[in-house]
């Protein structure tokens, strides 16, 4: 499933990015280029999916894909081959699951939910047999605090809550394909059984640890989609979302921009080059659905650039510029790209 995800992403990149671009995107790097790639290539659901991904491990996976002729490099760009496309066709079910990751905020929330669920089950399993002294399976303090507070607020009817959670989870897990439900259950820790580690699960089912991680996150995603506001588990999912995905510097520029300052004024106030502020404006155009462009280009200029984009069918600025009048700037092209091929509803 991890290889399917990489191939799916590379197909969306359309041969316009190198090896590092996908690595930074999967890690959730908050850089202007990565954020632009997220929206431009419609990879919102992949952003930050693997925050712990190591560069050498990622390279090992790519090397195996090179050996299998799934991918190739051309002019420093990473391309999916026909063999890679055939692999995607054969693994259609995995590809459909990969496409279930579509919300830019969800990946972090899925991990938080999974930690809460694991610790809640461990806590209840131990407390139900009178064991109040056990080592939490996670040392993540916010998760420990959430579980402790939940217990204190619901301890009088915790048994009934956990029965409802069991019934809800059972009804979902029994409908999932092999080995998704098995992996999910075997990862759980109770009073008499320690859940299997990622490595142990990977060995047991002959998958990579990243496959196992995807199985768990995908299962959590399914649980979320099949959980209604009236279900207990609905309150276990984090509810907060980032208002907009921007670098810290772009966020600051947006604050000035929303106060009515012009780009040149913001650049002077912040001590930045105008080109840097333009980068921030493009980020804003990518991340905000209703961001207005009329301060930076006319309707006629927008349509001229839009026509050039359609003719080239490319994200490469130089190719688009060649099809535009000389008066059109790269900044205007980037803004138009942000709307034509940029952010969409997820």
mmCIF file of C-alpha atoms in Angstrom:
data_model
loop_
_atom_site.group_PDB
_atom_site.id
_atom_site.type_symbol
_atom_site.label_atom_id
_atom_site.label_comp_id
_atom_site.label_asym_id
_atom_site.label_seq_id
_atom_site.Cartn_x
_atom_site.Cartn_y
_atom_site.Cartn_z
ATOM 1 C CA UNK A 1 0.000 0.000 0.000
ATOM 2 C CA UNK A 2 2.918 2.369 0.685
ATOM 3 C CA UNK A 3 4.310 1.766 -2.813
ATOM 4 C CA UNK A 4 0.828 2.333 -4.235
ATOM 5 C CA UNK A 5 0.666 5.653 -2.404
ATOM 6 C CA UNK A 6 4.045 6.742 -3.784
ATOM 7 C CA UNK A 7 3.095 5.766 -7.346
ATOM 8 C CA UNK A 8 -0.258 7.514 -7.050
ATOM 9 C CA UNK A 9 1.488 10.683 -5.884
ATOM 10 C CA UNK A 10 4.052 10.514 -8.686
ATOM 11 C CA UNK A 11 1.303 10.195 -11.259
ATOM 12 C CA UNK A 12 -0.251 13.372 -9.864
ATOM 13 C CA UNK A 13 3.145 15.122 -9.990
ATOM 14 C CA UNK A 14 3.127 14.476 -13.753
ATOM 15 C CA UNK A 15 6.913 14.279 -13.898
ATOM 16 C CA UNK A 16 7.367 17.817 -12.581
ATOM 17 C CA UNK A 17 9.049 17.093 -9.251
ATOM 18 C CA UNK A 18 12.130 15.262 -7.967
ATOM 19 C CA UNK A 19 12.690 12.763 -5.153
ATOM 20 C CA UNK A 20 12.767 15.317 -2.343
ATOM 21 C CA UNK A 21 9.381 16.879 -3.111
ATOM 22 C CA UNK A 22 7.321 13.831 -2.121
ATOM 23 C CA UNK A 23 9.510 13.137 0.918
ATOM 24 C CA UNK A 24 8.914 16.639 2.312
ATOM 25 C CA UNK A 25 5.206 16.386 1.549
ATOM 26 C CA UNK A 26 4.775 13.060 3.357
ATOM 27 C CA UNK A 27 6.745 14.415 6.321
ATOM 28 C CA UNK A 28 4.513 17.493 6.467
ATOM 29 C CA UNK A 29 7.252 20.066 5.957
ATOM 30 C CA UNK A 30 5.837 23.552 6.303
ATOM 31 C CA UNK A 31 7.759 25.199 3.483
ATOM 32 C CA UNK A 32 6.380 27.392 0.718
ATOM 33 C CA UNK A 33 7.324 24.901 -2.003
ATOM 34 C CA UNK A 34 5.801 21.913 -0.214
ATOM 35 C CA UNK A 35 2.577 23.748 0.561
ATOM 36 C CA UNK A 36 2.386 24.836 -3.066
ATOM 37 C CA UNK A 37 2.870 21.227 -4.200
ATOM 38 C CA UNK A 38 0.133 20.029 -1.834
ATOM 39 C CA UNK A 39 -2.462 22.242 -3.473
ATOM 40 C CA UNK A 40 -1.157 22.338 -7.037
ATOM 41 C CA UNK A 41 -1.091 18.562 -7.431
ATOM 42 C CA UNK A 42 -4.131 17.868 -5.223
ATOM 43 C CA UNK A 43 -2.179 15.935 -2.583
ATOM 44 C CA UNK A 44 -3.959 17.358 0.461
ATOM 45 C CA UNK A 45 -4.607 13.913 1.895
ATOM 46 C CA UNK A 46 -0.947 12.885 1.743
ATOM 47 C CA UNK A 47 0.451 15.918 3.564
ATOM 48 C CA UNK A 48 1.990 14.919 6.905
ATOM 49 C CA UNK A 49 0.870 11.317 6.502
ATOM 50 C CA UNK A 50 4.285 10.049 7.709
ATOM 51 C CA UNK A 51 5.813 12.630 10.088
ATOM 52 C CA UNK A 52 8.383 10.072 11.263
ATOM 53 C CA UNK A 53 9.557 9.071 7.778
ATOM 54 C CA UNK A 54 13.353 8.862 7.598
ATOM 55 C CA UNK A 55 15.201 9.959 4.473
ATOM 56 C CA UNK A 56 17.338 6.798 4.242
ATOM 57 C CA UNK A 57 14.257 4.563 4.616
ATOM 58 C CA UNK A 58 12.435 6.553 1.961
ATOM 59 C CA UNK A 59 15.441 6.233 -0.334
ATOM 60 C CA UNK A 60 15.549 2.458 0.227
ATOM 61 C CA UNK A 61 11.926 2.203 -0.900
ATOM 62 C CA UNK A 62 12.661 4.294 -3.985
ATOM 63 C CA UNK A 63 15.699 2.139 -4.782
ATOM 64 C CA UNK A 64 13.535 -1.005 -4.757
ATOM 65 C CA UNK A 65 11.065 0.749 -7.009
ATOM 66 C CA UNK A 66 13.890 1.669 -9.402
ATOM 67 C CA UNK A 67 15.013 -1.971 -9.436
ATOM 68 C CA UNK A 68 11.470 -3.106 -10.249
ATOM 69 C CA UNK A 69 11.276 -0.480 -13.007
ATOM 70 C CA UNK A 70 8.268 1.192 -11.360
ATOM 71 C CA UNK A 71 9.941 4.609 -11.555
ATOM 72 C CA UNK A 72 12.790 6.366 -13.341
ATOM 73 C CA UNK A 73 14.652 9.674 -13.153
ATOM 74 C CA UNK A 74 14.755 12.074 -16.064
ATOM 75 C CA UNK A 75 16.352 15.508 -15.777
ATOM 76 C CA UNK A 76 16.234 15.209 -11.970
ATOM 77 C CA UNK A 77 12.488 14.561 -12.163
ATOM 78 C CA UNK A 78 10.910 11.409 -10.772
ATOM 79 C CA UNK A 79 8.666 9.670 -13.307
ATOM 80 C CA UNK A 80 6.276 6.754 -13.047
ATOM 81 C CA UNK A 81 6.894 4.141 -15.767
ATOM 82 C CA UNK A 82 4.423 1.972 -17.664
ATOM 83 C CA UNK A 83 5.360 -0.875 -15.313
ATOM 84 C CA UNK A 84 4.447 1.411 -12.418
ATOM 85 C CA UNK A 85 1.132 2.308 -14.031
ATOM 86 C CA UNK A 86 0.429 -1.390 -14.593
ATOM 87 C CA UNK A 87 1.142 -1.988 -10.886
ATOM 88 C CA UNK A 88 -1.470 0.649 -9.991
ATOM 89 C CA UNK A 89 -3.991 -1.019 -12.291
ATOM 90 C CA UNK A 90 -3.406 -4.408 -10.648
ATOM 91 C CA UNK A 91 -3.683 -2.917 -7.143
ATOM 92 C CA UNK A 92 -6.877 -0.939 -7.728
ATOM 93 C CA UNK A 93 -8.308 -1.709 -4.288
ATOM 94 C CA UNK A 94 -5.197 -0.355 -2.556
ATOM 95 C CA UNK A 95 -5.312 2.716 -4.750
ATOM 96 C CA UNK A 96 -8.921 3.375 -3.777
ATOM 97 C CA UNK A 97 -7.912 3.144 -0.114
ATOM 98 C CA UNK A 98 -5.035 5.551 -0.716
ATOM 99 C CA UNK A 99 -7.504 8.009 -2.236
ATOM 100 C CA UNK A 100 -9.548 7.876 0.974
ATOM 101 C CA UNK A 101 -6.871 10.139 2.476
ATOM 102 C CA UNK A 102 -8.163 13.482 1.265
ATOM 103 C CA UNK A 103 -8.340 15.898 4.209
ATOM 104 C CA UNK A 104 -5.257 17.966 4.948
ATOM 105 C CA UNK A 105 -6.144 18.151 8.656
ATOM 106 C CA UNK A 106 -7.216 14.550 9.130
ATOM 107 C CA UNK A 107 -3.870 12.713 9.188
ATOM 108 C CA UNK A 108 -2.672 14.287 12.424
ATOM 109 C CA UNK A 109 -6.112 13.824 13.972
ATOM 110 C CA UNK A 110 -6.188 10.139 13.024
ATOM 111 C CA UNK A 111 -2.952 9.553 14.929
ATOM 112 C CA UNK A 112 -4.255 11.387 17.978
ATOM 113 C CA UNK A 113 -7.488 9.358 17.890
ATOM 114 C CA UNK A 114 -5.562 6.096 17.571
ATOM 115 C CA UNK A 115 -3.397 6.938 20.595
ATOM 116 C CA UNK A 116 -6.449 7.883 22.642
ATOM 117 C CA UNK A 117 -8.254 4.702 21.663
ATOM 118 C CA UNK A 118 -5.267 2.484 22.489
ATOM 119 C CA UNK A 119 -4.748 4.076 25.887
ATOM 120 C CA UNK A 120 -8.464 4.080 26.727
ATOM 121 C CA UNK A 121 -8.685 0.348 25.985
ATOM 122 C CA UNK A 122 -5.531 -0.372 27.992
ATOM 123 C CA UNK A 123 -6.784 1.726 30.917
ATOM 124 C CA UNK A 124 -10.252 0.171 30.997
ATOM 125 C CA UNK A 125 -8.896 -3.354 30.594
ATOM 126 C CA UNK A 126 -6.674 -2.883 33.636
ATOM 127 C CA UNK A 127 -9.166 -0.991 35.788
ATOM 128 C CA UNK A 128 -11.849 -3.616 35.119
ATOM 129 C CA UNK A 129 -9.726 -6.204 36.964
ATOM 130 C CA UNK A 130 -8.738 -3.806 39.738
ATOM 131 C CA UNK A 131 -5.246 -3.038 38.439
ATOM 132 C CA UNK A 132 -4.591 0.675 38.946
ATOM 133 C CA UNK A 133 -0.845 0.447 38.373
ATOM 134 C CA UNK A 134 0.234 -0.124 34.791
ATOM 135 C CA UNK A 135 2.662 1.477 32.375
ATOM 136 C CA UNK A 136 0.825 3.540 29.721
ATOM 137 C CA UNK A 137 1.549 2.354 26.202
ATOM 138 C CA UNK A 138 2.182 5.944 25.129
ATOM 139 C CA UNK A 139 4.372 8.554 26.791
ATOM 140 C CA UNK A 140 2.613 11.339 24.874
ATOM 141 C CA UNK A 141 1.549 13.627 27.731
ATOM 142 C CA UNK A 142 -1.405 15.327 25.955
ATOM 143 C CA UNK A 143 -2.888 11.877 25.249
ATOM 144 C CA UNK A 144 -2.349 10.746 28.854
ATOM 145 C CA UNK A 145 -3.976 13.954 30.085
ATOM 146 C CA UNK A 146 -6.963 13.552 27.759
ATOM 147 C CA UNK A 147 -7.551 9.944 28.872
ATOM 148 C CA UNK A 148 -7.194 10.854 32.538
ATOM 149 C CA UNK A 149 -9.690 13.707 32.209
ATOM 150 C CA UNK A 150 -12.092 11.518 30.268
ATOM 151 C CA UNK A 151 -11.922 8.875 32.980
ATOM 152 C CA UNK A 152 -12.530 11.402 35.766
ATOM 153 C CA UNK A 153 -15.528 12.871 33.937
ATOM 154 C CA UNK A 154 -17.107 9.534 32.979
ATOM 155 C CA UNK A 155 -15.931 6.961 35.528
ATOM 156 C CA UNK A 156 -19.422 6.419 36.938
ATOM 157 C CA UNK A 157 -20.643 4.985 33.618
ATOM 158 C CA UNK A 158 -17.354 4.052 31.955
ATOM 159 C CA UNK A 159 -18.349 0.392 31.669
ATOM 160 C CA UNK A 160 -21.405 1.252 29.568
ATOM 161 C CA UNK A 161 -19.339 3.624 27.414
ATOM 162 C CA UNK A 162 -16.751 0.976 26.653
ATOM 163 C CA UNK A 163 -19.457 -1.575 25.788
ATOM 164 C CA UNK A 164 -20.872 0.886 23.253
ATOM 165 C CA UNK A 165 -17.381 1.500 21.859
ATOM 166 C CA UNK A 166 -16.828 -2.255 21.528
ATOM 167 C CA UNK A 167 -20.102 -2.789 19.643
ATOM 168 C CA UNK A 168 -19.410 0.158 17.348
ATOM 169 C CA UNK A 169 -15.848 -0.946 16.566
ATOM 170 C CA UNK A 170 -16.834 -4.583 16.092
ATOM 171 C CA UNK A 171 -19.521 -3.694 13.552
ATOM 172 C CA UNK A 172 -16.969 -1.713 11.520
ATOM 173 C CA UNK A 173 -13.962 -4.028 11.822
ATOM 174 C CA UNK A 174 -15.861 -7.158 10.774
ATOM 175 C CA UNK A 175 -16.665 -5.499 7.445
ATOM 176 C CA UNK A 176 -13.063 -4.569 6.594
ATOM 177 C CA UNK A 177 -10.851 -6.577 4.214
ATOM 178 C CA UNK A 178 -8.005 -8.774 5.408
ATOM 179 C CA UNK A 179 -5.653 -7.954 7.079
ATOM 180 C CA UNK A 180 -6.907 -4.492 8.089
ATOM 181 C CA UNK A 181 -9.082 -5.561 11.016
ATOM 182 C CA UNK A 182 -6.545 -8.139 12.251
ATOM 183 C CA UNK A 183 -3.743 -5.565 12.252
ATOM 184 C CA UNK A 184 -5.944 -3.110 14.124
ATOM 185 C CA UNK A 185 -6.908 -5.616 16.822
ATOM 186 C CA UNK A 186 -3.431 -7.143 17.256
ATOM 187 C CA UNK A 187 -2.021 -3.652 17.889
ATOM 188 C CA UNK A 188 -4.265 -3.223 20.941
ATOM 189 C CA UNK A 189 -2.876 -3.701 24.450
ATOM 190 C CA UNK A 190 -5.001 -5.054 27.291
ATOM 191 C CA UNK A 191 -4.448 -6.169 30.850
ATOM 192 C CA UNK A 192 -3.138 -9.617 29.856
ATOM 193 C CA UNK A 193 -1.754 -8.987 26.378
ATOM 194 C CA UNK A 194 0.706 -6.489 24.948
ATOM 195 C CA UNK A 195 -0.115 -5.323 21.428
ATOM 196 C CA UNK A 196 2.274 -6.238 18.641
ATOM 197 C CA UNK A 197 4.778 -3.645 17.492
ATOM 198 C CA UNK A 198 4.870 -2.269 13.943
ATOM 199 C CA UNK A 199 7.849 -4.496 13.174
ATOM 200 C CA UNK A 200 6.137 -7.584 14.553
ATOM 201 C CA UNK A 201 2.996 -6.886 12.536
ATOM 202 C CA UNK A 202 5.050 -6.214 9.400
ATOM 203 C CA UNK A 203 6.867 -9.530 9.819
ATOM 204 C CA UNK A 204 3.667 -11.438 10.578
ATOM 205 C CA UNK A 205 1.901 -10.245 7.430
ATOM 206 C CA UNK A 206 4.948 -9.771 5.171
ATOM 207 C CA UNK A 207 4.455 -6.041 4.726
ATOM 208 C CA UNK A 208 6.635 -3.032 5.439
ATOM 209 C CA UNK A 209 6.138 -1.069 8.655
ATOM 210 C CA UNK A 210 4.859 1.814 6.520
ATOM 211 C CA UNK A 211 2.224 -0.480 5.030
ATOM 212 C CA UNK A 212 1.128 -1.388 8.555
ATOM 213 C CA UNK A 213 1.019 2.283 9.497
ATOM 214 C CA UNK A 214 -1.176 2.984 6.481
ATOM 215 C CA UNK A 215 -3.468 0.077 7.383
ATOM 216 C CA UNK A 216 -3.989 1.517 10.859
ATOM 217 C CA UNK A 217 -4.561 5.075 9.636
ATOM 218 C CA UNK A 218 -6.914 3.908 6.905
ATOM 219 C CA UNK A 219 -8.908 1.864 9.426
ATOM 220 C CA UNK A 220 -9.159 4.943 11.670
ATOM 221 C CA UNK A 221 -10.343 6.914 8.651
ATOM 222 C CA UNK A 222 -13.097 4.359 8.045
ATOM 223 C CA UNK A 223 -14.071 4.446 11.719
ATOM 224 C CA UNK A 224 -14.335 8.229 11.491
ATOM 225 C CA UNK A 225 -16.488 8.179 8.348
ATOM 226 C CA UNK A 226 -18.830 5.647 9.953
ATOM 227 C CA UNK A 227 -19.124 7.530 13.225
ATOM 228 C CA UNK A 228 -22.104 9.835 13.694
ATOM 229 C CA UNK A 229 -22.290 12.850 16.031
ATOM 230 C CA UNK A 230 -24.340 10.758 18.465
ATOM 231 C CA UNK A 231 -21.716 7.982 18.723
ATOM 232 C CA UNK A 232 -19.349 7.884 21.698
ATOM 233 C CA UNK A 233 -16.278 7.748 19.464
ATOM 234 C CA UNK A 234 -17.199 11.062 17.889
ATOM 235 C CA UNK A 235 -15.975 12.814 21.041
ATOM 236 C CA UNK A 236 -12.683 10.906 20.911
ATOM 237 C CA UNK A 237 -11.681 12.450 17.613
ATOM 238 C CA UNK A 238 -9.901 15.821 17.801
ATOM 239 C CA UNK A 239 -12.239 18.498 16.507
ATOM 240 C CA UNK A 240 -9.830 21.348 15.832
ATOM 241 C CA UNK A 241 -8.613 22.119 12.330
ATOM 242 C CA UNK A 242 -6.021 24.521 11.023
ATOM 243 C CA UNK A 243 -7.772 27.516 9.512
ATOM 244 C CA UNK A 244 -5.315 27.564 6.648
ATOM 245 C CA UNK A 245 -2.035 25.854 5.787
ATOM 246 C CA UNK A 246 0.624 28.557 5.566
ATOM 247 C CA UNK A 247 4.258 28.944 6.530
ATOM 248 C CA UNK A 248 4.760 31.106 9.614
ATOM 249 C CA UNK A 249 6.203 33.907 7.527
ATOM 250 C CA UNK A 250 3.280 33.839 5.087
ATOM 251 C CA UNK A 251 0.890 33.881 8.044
ATOM 252 C CA UNK A 252 2.482 37.126 9.221
ATOM 253 C CA UNK A 253 2.253 38.627 5.743
ATOM 254 C CA UNK A 254 -1.441 37.673 5.616
ATOM 255 C CA UNK A 255 -2.051 39.547 8.864
ATOM 256 C CA UNK A 256 -0.605 42.720 7.328
ATOM 257 C CA UNK A 257 -2.415 42.134 4.030
ATOM 258 C CA UNK A 258 -5.770 41.738 5.783
ATOM 259 C CA UNK A 259 -5.167 45.115 7.447
ATOM 260 C CA UNK A 260 -5.045 46.689 3.969
ATOM 261 C CA UNK A 261 -1.291 47.053 3.434
ATOM 262 C CA UNK A 262 0.095 46.743 -0.107
ATOM 263 C CA UNK A 263 2.806 44.223 -0.997
ATOM 264 C CA UNK A 264 5.447 46.939 -1.268
ATOM 265 C CA UNK A 265 4.492 48.311 2.139
ATOM 266 C CA UNK A 266 4.592 44.867 3.743
ATOM 267 C CA UNK A 267 8.007 44.201 2.223
ATOM 268 C CA UNK A 268 9.307 47.482 3.665
ATOM 269 C CA UNK A 269 7.749 46.897 7.091
ATOM 270 C CA UNK A 270 9.118 43.350 7.336
ATOM 271 C CA UNK A 271 12.496 44.078 5.740
ATOM 272 C CA UNK A 272 11.934 41.505 2.988
ATOM 273 C CA UNK A 273 12.378 41.575 -0.758
ATOM 274 C CA UNK A 274 9.210 42.126 -2.746
ATOM 275 C CA UNK A 275 9.651 38.668 -4.316
ATOM 276 C CA UNK A 276 9.415 37.077 -0.862
ATOM 277 C CA UNK A 277 6.112 38.826 -0.155
ATOM 278 C CA UNK A 278 4.913 37.694 -3.576
ATOM 279 C CA UNK A 279 5.728 34.123 -2.555
ATOM 280 C CA UNK A 280 3.531 34.614 0.501
ATOM 281 C CA UNK A 281 0.686 36.007 -1.604
ATOM 282 C CA UNK A 282 0.835 32.926 -3.835
ATOM 283 C CA UNK A 283 0.661 30.723 -0.717
ATOM 284 C CA UNK A 284 -2.428 32.611 0.359
ATOM 285 C CA UNK A 285 -4.024 32.197 -3.072
ATOM 286 C CA UNK A 286 -3.365 28.451 -2.897
ATOM 287 C CA UNK A 287 -4.703 28.008 0.613
ATOM 288 C CA UNK A 288 -7.722 30.339 0.584
ATOM 289 C CA UNK A 289 -10.582 29.380 -1.731
ATOM 290 C CA UNK A 290 -11.984 32.911 -1.900
ATOM 291 C CA UNK A 291 -8.683 34.796 -2.179
ATOM 292 C CA UNK A 292 -9.239 37.747 -4.587
ATOM 293 C CA UNK A 293 -6.834 38.199 -7.511
ATOM 294 C CA UNK A 294 -8.190 41.491 -8.849
ATOM 295 C CA UNK A 295 -5.548 43.510 -6.977
ATOM 296 C CA UNK A 296 -2.788 41.778 -8.931
ATOM 297 C CA UNK A 297 -4.156 41.151 -12.428
ATOM 298 C CA UNK A 298 -7.110 42.061 -14.615
ATOM 299 C CA UNK A 299 -9.751 39.645 -15.852
ATOM 300 C CA UNK A 300 -8.227 39.871 -19.324
ATOM 301 C CA UNK A 301 -4.768 38.980 -18.013
ATOM 302 C CA UNK A 302 -6.230 36.110 -16.006
ATOM 303 C CA UNK A 303 -7.945 34.622 -19.067
ATOM 304 C CA UNK A 304 -4.820 35.043 -21.219
ATOM 305 C CA UNK A 305 -2.780 33.111 -18.656
ATOM 306 C CA UNK A 306 -5.542 30.531 -18.230
ATOM 307 C CA UNK A 307 -5.516 29.937 -21.986
ATOM 308 C CA UNK A 308 -1.708 29.539 -21.941
ATOM 309 C CA UNK A 309 -1.978 26.989 -19.118
ATOM 310 C CA UNK A 310 -4.504 24.981 -21.119
ATOM 311 C CA UNK A 311 -2.283 25.046 -24.209
ATOM 312 C CA UNK A 312 0.841 23.866 -22.369
ATOM 313 C CA UNK A 313 -0.977 21.547 -19.914
ATOM 314 C CA UNK A 314 1.923 22.188 -17.556
ATOM 315 C CA UNK A 315 2.784 23.778 -14.217
ATOM 316 C CA UNK A 316 6.172 24.953 -15.489
ATOM 317 C CA UNK A 317 6.294 28.710 -15.426
ATOM 318 C CA UNK A 318 8.738 29.122 -18.314
ATOM 319 C CA UNK A 319 6.553 27.098 -20.676
ATOM 320 C CA UNK A 320 3.467 29.098 -19.741
ATOM 321 C CA UNK A 321 5.332 32.436 -19.986
ATOM 322 C CA UNK A 322 6.321 31.653 -23.565
ATOM 323 C CA UNK A 323 2.622 31.505 -24.499
ATOM 324 C CA UNK A 324 1.755 34.786 -22.769
ATOM 325 C CA UNK A 325 2.195 38.442 -23.784
ATOM 326 C CA UNK A 326 5.494 39.933 -22.560
ATOM 327 C CA UNK A 327 3.647 42.195 -20.110
ATOM 328 C CA UNK A 328 2.476 39.169 -18.090
ATOM 329 C CA UNK A 329 4.727 38.514 -15.090
ATOM 330 C CA UNK A 330 5.755 35.255 -13.478
ATOM 331 C CA UNK A 331 4.005 36.392 -10.310
ATOM 332 C CA UNK A 332 0.719 36.770 -12.197
ATOM 333 C CA UNK A 333 1.184 33.327 -13.746
ATOM 334 C CA UNK A 334 1.770 31.774 -10.343
ATOM 335 C CA UNK A 335 -1.383 33.419 -8.967
ATOM 336 C CA UNK A 336 -3.452 32.166 -11.878
ATOM 337 C CA UNK A 337 -2.010 28.672 -11.504
ATOM 338 C CA UNK A 338 -3.058 28.781 -7.858
ATOM 339 C CA UNK A 339 -6.670 29.158 -8.976
ATOM 340 C CA UNK A 340 -6.696 27.123 -12.192
ATOM 341 C CA UNK A 341 -4.759 24.082 -10.970
ATOM 342 C CA UNK A 342 -4.393 24.889 -7.308
ATOM 343 C CA UNK A 343 -6.477 24.360 -4.226
ATOM 344 C CA UNK A 344 -9.802 22.563 -4.446
ATOM 345 C CA UNK A 345 -12.395 21.472 -1.937
ATOM 346 C CA UNK A 346 -11.469 18.216 -0.194
#
